[in-house]
Every structure is written in structure tokens, then in C-alpha cells.
XYZ file of C-alpha atoms in Angstrom:
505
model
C -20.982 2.038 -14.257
C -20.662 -0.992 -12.075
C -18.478 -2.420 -15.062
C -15.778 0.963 -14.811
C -15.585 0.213 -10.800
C -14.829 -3.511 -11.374
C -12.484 -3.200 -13.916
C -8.805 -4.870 -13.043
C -5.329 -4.522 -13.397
C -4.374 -7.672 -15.069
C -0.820 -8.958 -13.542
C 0.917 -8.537 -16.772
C 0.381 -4.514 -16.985
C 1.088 -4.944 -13.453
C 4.519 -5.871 -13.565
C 4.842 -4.820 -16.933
C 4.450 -0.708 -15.368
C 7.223 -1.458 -12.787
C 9.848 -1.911 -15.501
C 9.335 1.989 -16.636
C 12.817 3.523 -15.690
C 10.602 6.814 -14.112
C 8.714 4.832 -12.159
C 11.097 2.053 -11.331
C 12.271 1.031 -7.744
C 15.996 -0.940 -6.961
C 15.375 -4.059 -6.111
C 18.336 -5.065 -3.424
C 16.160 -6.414 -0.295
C 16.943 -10.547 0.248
C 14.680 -13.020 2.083
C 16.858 -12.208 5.211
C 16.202 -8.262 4.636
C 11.972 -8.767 4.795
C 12.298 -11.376 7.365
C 13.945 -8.536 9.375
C 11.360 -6.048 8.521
C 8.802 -8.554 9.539
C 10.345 -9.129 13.028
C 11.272 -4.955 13.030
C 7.936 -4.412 13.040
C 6.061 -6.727 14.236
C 8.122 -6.851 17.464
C 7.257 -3.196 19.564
C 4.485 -2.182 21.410
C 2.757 -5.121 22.215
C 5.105 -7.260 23.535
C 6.312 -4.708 25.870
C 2.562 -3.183 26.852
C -0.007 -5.337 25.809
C 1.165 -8.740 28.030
C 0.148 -6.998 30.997
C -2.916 -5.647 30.233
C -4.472 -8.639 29.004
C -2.934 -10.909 31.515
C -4.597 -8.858 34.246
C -8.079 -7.616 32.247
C -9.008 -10.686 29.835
C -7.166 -14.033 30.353
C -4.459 -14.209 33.112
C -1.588 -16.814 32.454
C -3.530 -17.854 29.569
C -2.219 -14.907 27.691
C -0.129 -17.139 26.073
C -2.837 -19.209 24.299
C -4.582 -15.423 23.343
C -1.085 -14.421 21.284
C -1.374 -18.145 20.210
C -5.048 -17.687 18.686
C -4.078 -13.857 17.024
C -0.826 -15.397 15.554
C -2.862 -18.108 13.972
C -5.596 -15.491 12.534
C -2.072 -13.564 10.910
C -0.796 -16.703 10.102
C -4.066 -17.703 8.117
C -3.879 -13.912 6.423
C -0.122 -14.968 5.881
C -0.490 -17.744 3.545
C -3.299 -15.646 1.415
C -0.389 -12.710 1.586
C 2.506 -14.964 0.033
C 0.628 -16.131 -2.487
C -0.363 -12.587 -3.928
C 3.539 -10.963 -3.317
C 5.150 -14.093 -4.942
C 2.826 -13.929 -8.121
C 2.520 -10.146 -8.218
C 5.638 -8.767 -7.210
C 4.315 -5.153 -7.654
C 4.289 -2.469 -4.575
C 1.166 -1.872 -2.641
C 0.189 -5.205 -1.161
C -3.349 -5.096 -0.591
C -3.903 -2.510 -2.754
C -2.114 -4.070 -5.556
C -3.455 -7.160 -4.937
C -6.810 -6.293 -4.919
C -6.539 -4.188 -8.157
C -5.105 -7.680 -10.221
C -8.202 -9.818 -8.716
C -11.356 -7.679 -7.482
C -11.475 -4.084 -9.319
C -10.804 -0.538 -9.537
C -13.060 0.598 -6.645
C -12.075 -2.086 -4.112
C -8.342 -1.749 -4.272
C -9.108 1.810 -3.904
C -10.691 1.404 -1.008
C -8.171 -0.920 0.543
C -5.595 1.452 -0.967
C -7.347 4.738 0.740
C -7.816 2.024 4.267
C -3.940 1.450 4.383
C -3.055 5.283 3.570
C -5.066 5.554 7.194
C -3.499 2.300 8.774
C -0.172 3.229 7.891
C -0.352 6.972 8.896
C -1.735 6.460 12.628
C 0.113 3.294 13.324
C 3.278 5.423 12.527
C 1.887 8.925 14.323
C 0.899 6.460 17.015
C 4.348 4.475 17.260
C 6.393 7.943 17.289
C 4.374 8.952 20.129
C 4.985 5.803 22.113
C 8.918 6.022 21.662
C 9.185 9.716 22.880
C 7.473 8.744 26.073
C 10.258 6.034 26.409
C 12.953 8.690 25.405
C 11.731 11.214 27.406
C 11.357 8.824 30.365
C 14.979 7.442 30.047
C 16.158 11.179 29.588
C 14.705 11.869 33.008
C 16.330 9.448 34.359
C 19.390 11.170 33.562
C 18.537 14.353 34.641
C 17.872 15.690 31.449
C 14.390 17.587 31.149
C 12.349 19.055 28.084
C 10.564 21.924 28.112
C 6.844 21.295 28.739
C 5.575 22.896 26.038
C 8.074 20.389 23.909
C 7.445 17.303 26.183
C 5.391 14.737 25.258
C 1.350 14.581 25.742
C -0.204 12.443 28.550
C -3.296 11.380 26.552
C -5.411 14.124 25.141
C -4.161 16.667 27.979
C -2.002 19.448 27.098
C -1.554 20.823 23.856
C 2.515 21.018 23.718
C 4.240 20.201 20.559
C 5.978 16.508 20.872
C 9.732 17.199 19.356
C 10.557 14.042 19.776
C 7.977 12.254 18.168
C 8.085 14.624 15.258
C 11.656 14.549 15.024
C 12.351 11.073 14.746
C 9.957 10.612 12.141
C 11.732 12.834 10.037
C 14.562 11.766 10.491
C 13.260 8.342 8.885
C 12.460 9.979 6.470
C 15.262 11.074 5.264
C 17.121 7.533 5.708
C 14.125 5.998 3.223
C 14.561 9.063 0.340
C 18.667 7.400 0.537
C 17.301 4.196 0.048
C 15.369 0.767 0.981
C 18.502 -0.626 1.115
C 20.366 1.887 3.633
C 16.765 1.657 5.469
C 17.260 -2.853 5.921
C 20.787 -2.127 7.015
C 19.330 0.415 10.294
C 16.360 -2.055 10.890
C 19.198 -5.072 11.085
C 21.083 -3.095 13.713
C 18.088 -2.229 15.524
C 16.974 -5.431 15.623
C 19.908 -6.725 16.920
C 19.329 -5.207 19.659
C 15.810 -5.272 20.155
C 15.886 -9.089 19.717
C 18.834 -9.072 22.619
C 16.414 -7.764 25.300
C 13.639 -9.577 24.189
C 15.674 -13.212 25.043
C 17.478 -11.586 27.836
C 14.331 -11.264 29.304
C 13.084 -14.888 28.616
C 16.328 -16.341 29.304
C 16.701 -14.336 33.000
C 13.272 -14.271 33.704
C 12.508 -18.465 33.271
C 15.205 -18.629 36.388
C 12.930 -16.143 38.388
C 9.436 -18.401 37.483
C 7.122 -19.486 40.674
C 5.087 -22.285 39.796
C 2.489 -21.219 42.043
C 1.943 -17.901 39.622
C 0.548 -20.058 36.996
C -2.347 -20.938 39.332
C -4.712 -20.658 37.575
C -4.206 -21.238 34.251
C -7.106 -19.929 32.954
C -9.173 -17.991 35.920
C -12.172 -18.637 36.386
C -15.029 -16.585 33.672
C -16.201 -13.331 34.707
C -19.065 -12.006 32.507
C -18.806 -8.667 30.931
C -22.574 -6.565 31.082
C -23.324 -5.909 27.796
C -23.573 -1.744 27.119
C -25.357 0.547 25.077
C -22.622 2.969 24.956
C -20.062 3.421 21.804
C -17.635 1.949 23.826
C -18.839 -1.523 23.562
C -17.266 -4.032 21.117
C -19.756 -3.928 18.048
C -20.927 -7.539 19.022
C -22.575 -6.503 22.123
C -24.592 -3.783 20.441
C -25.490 -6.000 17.365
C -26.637 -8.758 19.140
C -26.975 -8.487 22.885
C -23.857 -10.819 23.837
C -21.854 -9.819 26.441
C -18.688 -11.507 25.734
C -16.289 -13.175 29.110
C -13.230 -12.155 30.936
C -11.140 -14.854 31.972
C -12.451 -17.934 31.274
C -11.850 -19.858 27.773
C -13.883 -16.754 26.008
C -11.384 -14.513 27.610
C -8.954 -16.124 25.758
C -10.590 -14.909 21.968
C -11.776 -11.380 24.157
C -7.467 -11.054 24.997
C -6.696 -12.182 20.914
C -8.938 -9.386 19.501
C -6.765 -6.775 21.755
C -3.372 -8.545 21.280
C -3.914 -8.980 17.982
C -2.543 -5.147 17.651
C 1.109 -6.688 18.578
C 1.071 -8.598 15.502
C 0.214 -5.421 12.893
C 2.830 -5.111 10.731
C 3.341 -8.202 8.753
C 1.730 -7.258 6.160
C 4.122 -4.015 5.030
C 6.839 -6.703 4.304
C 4.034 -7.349 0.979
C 4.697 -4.015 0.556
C 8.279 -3.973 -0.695
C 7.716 -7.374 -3.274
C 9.015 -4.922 -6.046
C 11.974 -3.899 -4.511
C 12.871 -7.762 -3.830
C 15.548 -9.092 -5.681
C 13.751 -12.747 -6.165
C 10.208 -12.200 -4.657
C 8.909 -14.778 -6.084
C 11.299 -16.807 -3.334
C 12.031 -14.764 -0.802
C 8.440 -13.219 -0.102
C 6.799 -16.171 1.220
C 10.004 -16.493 3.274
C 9.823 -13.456 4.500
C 6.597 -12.938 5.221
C 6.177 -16.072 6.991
C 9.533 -16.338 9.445
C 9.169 -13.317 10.300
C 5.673 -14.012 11.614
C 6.858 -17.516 13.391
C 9.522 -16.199 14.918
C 7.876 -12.889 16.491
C 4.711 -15.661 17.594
C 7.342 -17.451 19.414
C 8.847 -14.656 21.173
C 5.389 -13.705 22.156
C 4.458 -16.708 23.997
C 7.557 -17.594 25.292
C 7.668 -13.542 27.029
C 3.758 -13.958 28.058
C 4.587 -17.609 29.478
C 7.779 -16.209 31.642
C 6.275 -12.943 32.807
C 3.397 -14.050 34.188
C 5.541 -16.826 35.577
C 7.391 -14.126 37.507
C 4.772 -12.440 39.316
C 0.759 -13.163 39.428
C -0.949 -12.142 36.425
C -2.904 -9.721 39.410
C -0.119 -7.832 40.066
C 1.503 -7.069 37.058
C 1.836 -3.639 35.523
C -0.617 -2.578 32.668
C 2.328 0.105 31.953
C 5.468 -1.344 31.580
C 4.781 -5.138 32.793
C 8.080 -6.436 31.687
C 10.198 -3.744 33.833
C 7.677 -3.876 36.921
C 8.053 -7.506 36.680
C 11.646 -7.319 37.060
C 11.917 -4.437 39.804
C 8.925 -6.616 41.686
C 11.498 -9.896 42.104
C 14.718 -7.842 43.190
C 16.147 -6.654 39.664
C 15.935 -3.140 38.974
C 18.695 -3.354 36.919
C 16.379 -5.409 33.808
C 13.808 -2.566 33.996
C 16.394 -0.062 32.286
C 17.801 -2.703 29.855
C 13.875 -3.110 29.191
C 13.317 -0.002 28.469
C 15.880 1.419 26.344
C 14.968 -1.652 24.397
C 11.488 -0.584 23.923
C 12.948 2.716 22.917
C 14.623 0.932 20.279
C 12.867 -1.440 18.953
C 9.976 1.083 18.470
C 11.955 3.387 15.931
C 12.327 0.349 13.703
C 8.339 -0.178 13.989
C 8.446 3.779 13.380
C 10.328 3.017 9.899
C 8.633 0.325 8.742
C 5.190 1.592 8.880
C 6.220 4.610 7.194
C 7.983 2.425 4.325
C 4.812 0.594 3.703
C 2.643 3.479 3.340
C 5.049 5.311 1.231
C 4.613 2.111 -1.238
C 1.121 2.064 -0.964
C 0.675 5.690 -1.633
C 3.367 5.629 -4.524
C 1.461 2.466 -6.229
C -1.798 3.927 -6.227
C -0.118 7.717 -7.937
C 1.611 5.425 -10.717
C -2.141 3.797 -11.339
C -3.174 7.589 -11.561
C -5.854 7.402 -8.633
C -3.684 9.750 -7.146
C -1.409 12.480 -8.716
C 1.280 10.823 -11.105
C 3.494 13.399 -9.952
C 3.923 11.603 -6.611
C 4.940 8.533 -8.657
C 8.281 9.498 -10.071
C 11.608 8.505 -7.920
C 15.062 9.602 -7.179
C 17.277 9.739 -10.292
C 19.820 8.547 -8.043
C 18.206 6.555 -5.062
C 15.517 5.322 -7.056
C 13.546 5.749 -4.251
C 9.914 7.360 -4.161
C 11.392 10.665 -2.280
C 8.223 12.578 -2.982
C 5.366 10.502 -1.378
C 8.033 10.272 1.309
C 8.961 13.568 2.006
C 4.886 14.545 1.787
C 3.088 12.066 4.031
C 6.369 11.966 6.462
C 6.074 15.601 7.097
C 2.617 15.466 7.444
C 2.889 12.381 9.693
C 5.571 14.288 11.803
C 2.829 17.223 12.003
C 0.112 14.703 13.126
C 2.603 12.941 15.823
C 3.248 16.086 17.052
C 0.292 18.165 17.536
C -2.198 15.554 18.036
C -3.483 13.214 20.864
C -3.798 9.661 19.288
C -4.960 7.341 22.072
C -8.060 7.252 20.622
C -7.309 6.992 17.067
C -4.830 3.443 17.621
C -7.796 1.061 17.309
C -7.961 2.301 13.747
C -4.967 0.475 13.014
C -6.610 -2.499 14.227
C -9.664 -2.587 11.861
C -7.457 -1.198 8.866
C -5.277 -4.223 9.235
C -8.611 -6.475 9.458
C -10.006 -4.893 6.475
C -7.094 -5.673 4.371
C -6.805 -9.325 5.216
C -10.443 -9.627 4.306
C -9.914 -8.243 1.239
C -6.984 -9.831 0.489
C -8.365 -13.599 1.669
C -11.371 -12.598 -0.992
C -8.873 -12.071 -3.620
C -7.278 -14.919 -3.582
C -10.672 -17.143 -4.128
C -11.207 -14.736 -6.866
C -7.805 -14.724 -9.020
C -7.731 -18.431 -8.484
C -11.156 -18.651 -10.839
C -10.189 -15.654 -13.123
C -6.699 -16.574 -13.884
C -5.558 -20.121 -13.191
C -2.850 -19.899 -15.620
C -1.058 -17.182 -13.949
C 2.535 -19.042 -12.656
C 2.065 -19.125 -8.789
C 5.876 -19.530 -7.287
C 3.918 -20.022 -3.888
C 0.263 -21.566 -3.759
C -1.881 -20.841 -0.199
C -3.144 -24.617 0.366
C -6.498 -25.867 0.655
C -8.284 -22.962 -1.098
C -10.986 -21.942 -0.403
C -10.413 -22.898 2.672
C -7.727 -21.567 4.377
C -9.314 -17.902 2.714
C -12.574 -18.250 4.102
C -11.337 -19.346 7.558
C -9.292 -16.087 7.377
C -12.366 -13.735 6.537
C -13.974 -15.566 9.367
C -11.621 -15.114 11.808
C -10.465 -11.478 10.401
C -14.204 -10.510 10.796
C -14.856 -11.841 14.203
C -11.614 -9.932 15.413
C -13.163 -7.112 13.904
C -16.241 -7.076 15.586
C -14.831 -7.367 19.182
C -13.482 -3.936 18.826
C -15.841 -0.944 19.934
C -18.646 0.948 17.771
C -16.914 4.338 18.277
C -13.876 2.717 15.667
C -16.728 1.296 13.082
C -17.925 4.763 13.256
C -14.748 6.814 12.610
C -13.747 4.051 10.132
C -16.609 4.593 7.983
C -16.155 8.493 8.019
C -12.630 7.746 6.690
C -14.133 5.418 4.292
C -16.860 7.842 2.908
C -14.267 10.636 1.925
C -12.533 8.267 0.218
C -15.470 7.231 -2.198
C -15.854 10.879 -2.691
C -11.968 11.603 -3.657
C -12.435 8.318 -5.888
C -15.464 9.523 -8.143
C -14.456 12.861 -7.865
C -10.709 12.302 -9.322
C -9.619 8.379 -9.135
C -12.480 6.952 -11.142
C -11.415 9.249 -14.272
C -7.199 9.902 -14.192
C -6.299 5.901 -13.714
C -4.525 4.671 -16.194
C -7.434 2.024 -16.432
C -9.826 4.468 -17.754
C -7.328 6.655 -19.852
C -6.248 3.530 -21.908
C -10.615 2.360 -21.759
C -10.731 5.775 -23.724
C -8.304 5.082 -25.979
C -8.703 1.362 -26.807
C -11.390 0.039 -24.730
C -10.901 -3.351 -26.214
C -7.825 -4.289 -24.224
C -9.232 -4.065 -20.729
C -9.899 -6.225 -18.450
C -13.490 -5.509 -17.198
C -13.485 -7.564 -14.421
C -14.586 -11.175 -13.032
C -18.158 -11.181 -13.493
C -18.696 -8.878 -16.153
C -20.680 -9.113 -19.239
């Protein structure tokens, strides 16, 4: 049995499936395309939310040094990423990946995680943006009906139009194509990039010096809990990790570390990359260096402008603004958010679409989900499917509590991923690697490490729902994965030819 779950996807079958004409996707995304997907992306919630709250919760000014620490932890799972989309230019990042280095059952898991990941990062995205919409809206004098309003939290049990609406609508503009989809994001970005330096270019002339005092406030320790609440650290062994203080600083990374989710879809679309074994690393990597940048420089300016105790956990770039005579920024701000967040919206959706169609042309999931467009050469079914369903789940249903999800799907896949490499490096040296991580094992193990630690910082209450998730997809594996791949058809047929797996006899 254990030799079936192990069994892998060797890179030539890999790449060798993508050239079947009713399976195939257009390649016509450039370096410059996935570096904007990267930045579309990467570049939404948190840089608009999440400075505040950790500024005033975890680590003050040193907020700066927390988005330093996350980047480096993505930047770590970055290098491990390149190396796998340059050498198997396949859709399905992790998924894929796994599947060429680990086995059958792992990639399905990672492929089942990501499903998850994708889907509530997307549901959870939508829901941000209509409460921007519906905010600017207001402001215009333009109301929606209650019972089509957006959801404060888990009250009320109104259908969000918005939400729902503009995921369809993104829908639609990935069944056209990838290609129609990089040419929105560019625009989008555009403009989402323009606020962004507006507000570090106005706001360093509005900096007090004495706002940066302290640096790093003095540690206030956190009473370790009993409740589901508490990171899984504290329950497992008793610590009760700091606020403020240099401990604050990793406490603020494993919470900012949800404004850097996203990254990874650009490993998503390596098949429909015109040179991937070029452009992916590129891609993958700028766009992560440039979004770090932003990061800090926005942390370092806003709590510049007023005292990390004063600023908004809401909207702290806006409140920051209106707070030093300049009302005028907190609209700019804001339709920026609005903005930027449908390009987050997209791109999430893109990458699960991918995932989703990868595993279906493997056969753990229906093959008739794998067949695209005959003219867009898209993957319109998976896409129409999980973005209606999406738009159902964005509109019906409260998601505050499902976000941290995303966080520990993310973490899962890096792990994975970082394992993987190790792993292909032993099994297959030969394999032509246009892009090599350096100093394996290394840099992998350092990003397990840090993936894992990350991981454990975030409450018991996400371990637990993550697991559920988890355990119905072990039964949906054994009960239909395990015997329609295309792994165990061609096992039938000629078990000679595959590839049981590193370690088996």
C-alpha cells in the first residue's frame, strides 16, 4: 500500500501531459506579467490593515523589522519555489511539485490544502473589498439595501452582492483568458502601486521623530491560556510568548505574515509562461522584494506620523492621514484599497483554478474538469465551478473566523515544498535545473523551521478546523483519487514504467 501512496509523477510525464492539445494551456505570460501578479497579490489587505494592528498590539515602530522577519521566512520559501517552477514548468505549484518529488498521497494533500487556501483567501478578499465599496458608496450618498449590504462579522444573515458579484465577474475575465486577466492586474496595479508611494512619499514629510520613541517598547508578557484561542505554542508547552519587546517582533511576523500570502500562486501559472524556466524565478522573486520594500518603507512612515498608540487598527493609513490635517489622503487611501483588493480577488482565484485543473488532468479529481476552451484555451470549467461556488460562499457566509486558514494553508505548502526540494535533489540529480536554490539543504530546512514556528504561533481553534479539512480529504483520496489517477491506471496496465517513489523497494 504504502508503495501506491508514494508513487511519483516523474517530471518527464509531467511536462510531457501538458503538451496534449485537450488539456493544453497558452502560454503568453512574460517575467514582467508574474512579477505583476506577485505584487497584485501580494500587495492588499495587509498593508492597508495589518500595520496598525500590530504596531499597536505586538511591536510598535518595530513593525518594520516584523514585515522584515515574515518577508525573509517567504523569501526562504521563495528560493525552494523557483527552483521547482523553473524545472517543472507544469500548473499546480505545490501540488505539482510535490507529486514529481514526494508521492501520490502528499501532493494530494497539499493539492486538497490549497483547494482550501485558495477558496477562503478569495471568499475572504471579496468580502473585504465590498466593505470598502460599500463604504466609499456611502460616502456618496448611495445606500444598499440591508438585506444586500455587507455583513459586520458573523451578524446578520444578508446576502453580500457585492462580494459575490465581483467574483464573478472575475470569473468571467479568466474563462477569456490568462492573458486578458495580466492585462486588468497591470492596470490595477498601476494604480494600487500609485497610492501605496503617494502615501510614503507625502507621509515621510509629515514624520515626528519623537513617534519613533521607542523603537521597540518595552516587553509585556502575554498569560499563557487554556482556551482554543491561544497560539498552539502556549498550549503545547506552557510559553507565553511577549508583546512588544524583541519577541514581539516574531509574535507581529506570525500575524503579518498574512500580508505576504500570495506569492506562491505566481508558481501556479509556470505552464502558461512563455520561458519559465527564466522568467519564474524572476517573477517569483521581484515580486516578493519589491512588495517587502513597500512594506517597510509604509510601516516605517506611518508610525512615523502618529504614535504607534494611537493609530487605527481599522484603516491606519487613512486615520493616520485625517489625524495630521489631511482628510483628503484618507479617500485616495481608500479607493486604493478598493482596488488593489480586486486584483488580490483575481489572483487567488487564478491559482486555485490551476491547482484544481492539475490535480483533474492527474485524475484525482474528475478529468472532465480538465479539458479547456477550444478557443481561450483556458480551464473555463474548474473556473466557472469553484467561482460560483466561491461567489456563494462570499456571499452567504461570515468568514472572520475562517481567514487564519489561509495562514496555515500557505505554511503547509512551503513545508512541503522546502521537503521536496531536499528530496528531488537525491532522486533526480540529472534533471536540468535552469534555477538552483543555494546552499541545500540548508536554505530548505531553515524554511521548514521557520514555516513551522510561524505555524505554531497561530491559535488551536485553526489546527483544529485544519485537520477536519484535512481528514475529508484522505477520505475523498482513498475513496476516488487513490484508484482514477493516471498513476494507477497506467500501474494497471504496465506497472513496470512507474516510478514508485524515493525510498521504495
Amino acid at each position: 500500500m504504502s508503495r501506491t501512496l508514494f508513487r511519483t509523477k516523474n517530471v518527464e510525464q509531467s511536462i510531457l501531459d501538458t503538451e496534449e492539445p485537450e488539456h493544453a494551456l497558452k502560454k503568453s505570460l512574460s517575467a514582467l506579467d508574474l512579477t505583476v501578479f506577485g505584487v497584485g497579490v501580494i500587495i492588499g489587505t495587509g498593508i492597508f490593515v495589518l500595520t496598525g494592528t500590530v504596531a499597536k498590539n505586538n511591536a510598535g515602530p518595530a513593525v518594520a523589522l516584523a514585515f522584515v522577519v515574515a518577508g525573509v521566512v517567504c523569501a526562504l520559501a521563495a528560493l525552494c519555489y523557483a527552483e521547482f517552477a523553473s524545472t517543472v514548468p507544469v500548473a499546480g505549484s505545490a501540488y505539482t511539485f510535490s507529486y514529481a518529488s514526494i508521492g501520490e498521497f502528499p501532493a494530494w494533500i497539499i493539492g486538497w490544502d490549497l483547494v482550501l487556501e485558495f477558496a477562503l483567501g478569495t471568499a475572504v478578499v471579496a468580502v473585504g473589498w465590498s466593505g470598502y465599496i460599500a463604504s466609499l458608496l456611502d460616502n456618496a450618498g448611495w445606500h444598499l439595501p440591508a438585506a444586500l449590504g455587507t455583513r459586520d462579522g458573523a451578524h446578520g444573515f444578508g446576502f453580500d452582492i457585492l462580494a459575490a458579484a465581483l467574483v464573478l465577474v472575475l470569473t468571467g475575465i479568466l474563462v477569456i483568458g490568462t492573458k486578458l486577466s495580466a492585462r486588468v492586474t497591470s492596470l490595477v496595479v498601476a494604480i494600487k502601486v500609485t497610492v501605496v508611494l503617494t502615501v510614503i512619499i507625502a507621509g515621510a514629510f509629515l514624520i515626528e521623530g519623537k513617534n519613533y520613541d521607542p523603537f521597540i517598547p518595552k516587553a509585556q508578557e502575554v498569560p499563557a491560556g487554556d482556551s482554543l484561542q491561544s497560539p498552539l505554542i502556549q498550549l503545547m508547552f506552557g510559553w507565553a510568548p511577549s508583546n512588544f519587546g524583541v519577541m514581539g517582533i516574531f509574535t507581529a511576523a506570525s500575524v503579518v505574515f498574512f500580508a505576504f500570502i500570495g506569492f506562491d500562486v505566481v508558481a501556479t501559472a509556470a505552464e502558461e509562461t512563455r520561458h519559465p524556466q527564466r522568467d519564474m524565478p524572476r517573477g517569483i522573486l521581484g515580486s516578493l522584494l519589491i512588495c517587502t520594500t513597500l512594506y517597510v518603507a509604509v510601516s516605517i512612515v506611518v508610525t512615523g506620523m502618529e504614535h504607534y498608540t494611537k493609530l487605527s487598527v481599522t484603516a491606519p493609513l487613512a486615520d493616520a492621514f485625517k489625524a495630521t490635517g489631511h482628510p483628503w489622503f484618507a479617500g485616495f487611501i481608500s479607493f486604493g484599497a478598493a482596488v488593489g483588493l480586486t486584483t488580490v480577488c483575481m489572483i487567488l482565484l487564478l491559482g486555485q483554478t490551476r491547482v484544481f485543473f492539475a490535480m483533474s488532468r492527474d485524475g484525482l479529481l474528475p478529468r472532465f474538469f480538465s479539458h479547456v476552451h477550444p478557443r481561450f484555451k483556458t480551464p473555463h470549467r474548474p473556473t466557472i465551478l469553484l467561482g460560483v461556488l466561491i461567489a456563494i460562499l462570499a456571499g452567504f457566509t461570515p468568514l472572520s473566523e475562517l481567514a487564519e486558514l489561509v495562514n496555515i494553508g500557505t505554511l503547509f505548502a512551503f513545508v512541503v515544498v522546502a521537503v521536496g526540494v531536499i528530496v528531488l535533489r537525491r532522486t533526480r540529480p540529472d534533471l536540468h535545473r535552469a534555477f538552483r536554490t543555494p546552499w541545500v539543504p540548508v536554505v530548505p530546512v531553515l524554511s521548514v523551521c521557520a514555516s513551522l514556528w510561524l505555524m505554531l504561533n497561530l491559535p488551536a481553534e485553526t489546527w483544529v478546523r485544519f485537520a477536519i479539512w484535512m481528514a475529508i480529504g484522505f477520505v475523498v483520496y482513498f475513496l476516488y483519487g487513490r484508484n482514477h489517477s493516471r498513476l494507477a491506471r497506467r500501474e494497471k496496465a504496465t506497472p513496470e514504467v512507474v516510478n514508485p517513489g524515493p525510498g521504495a523497494p
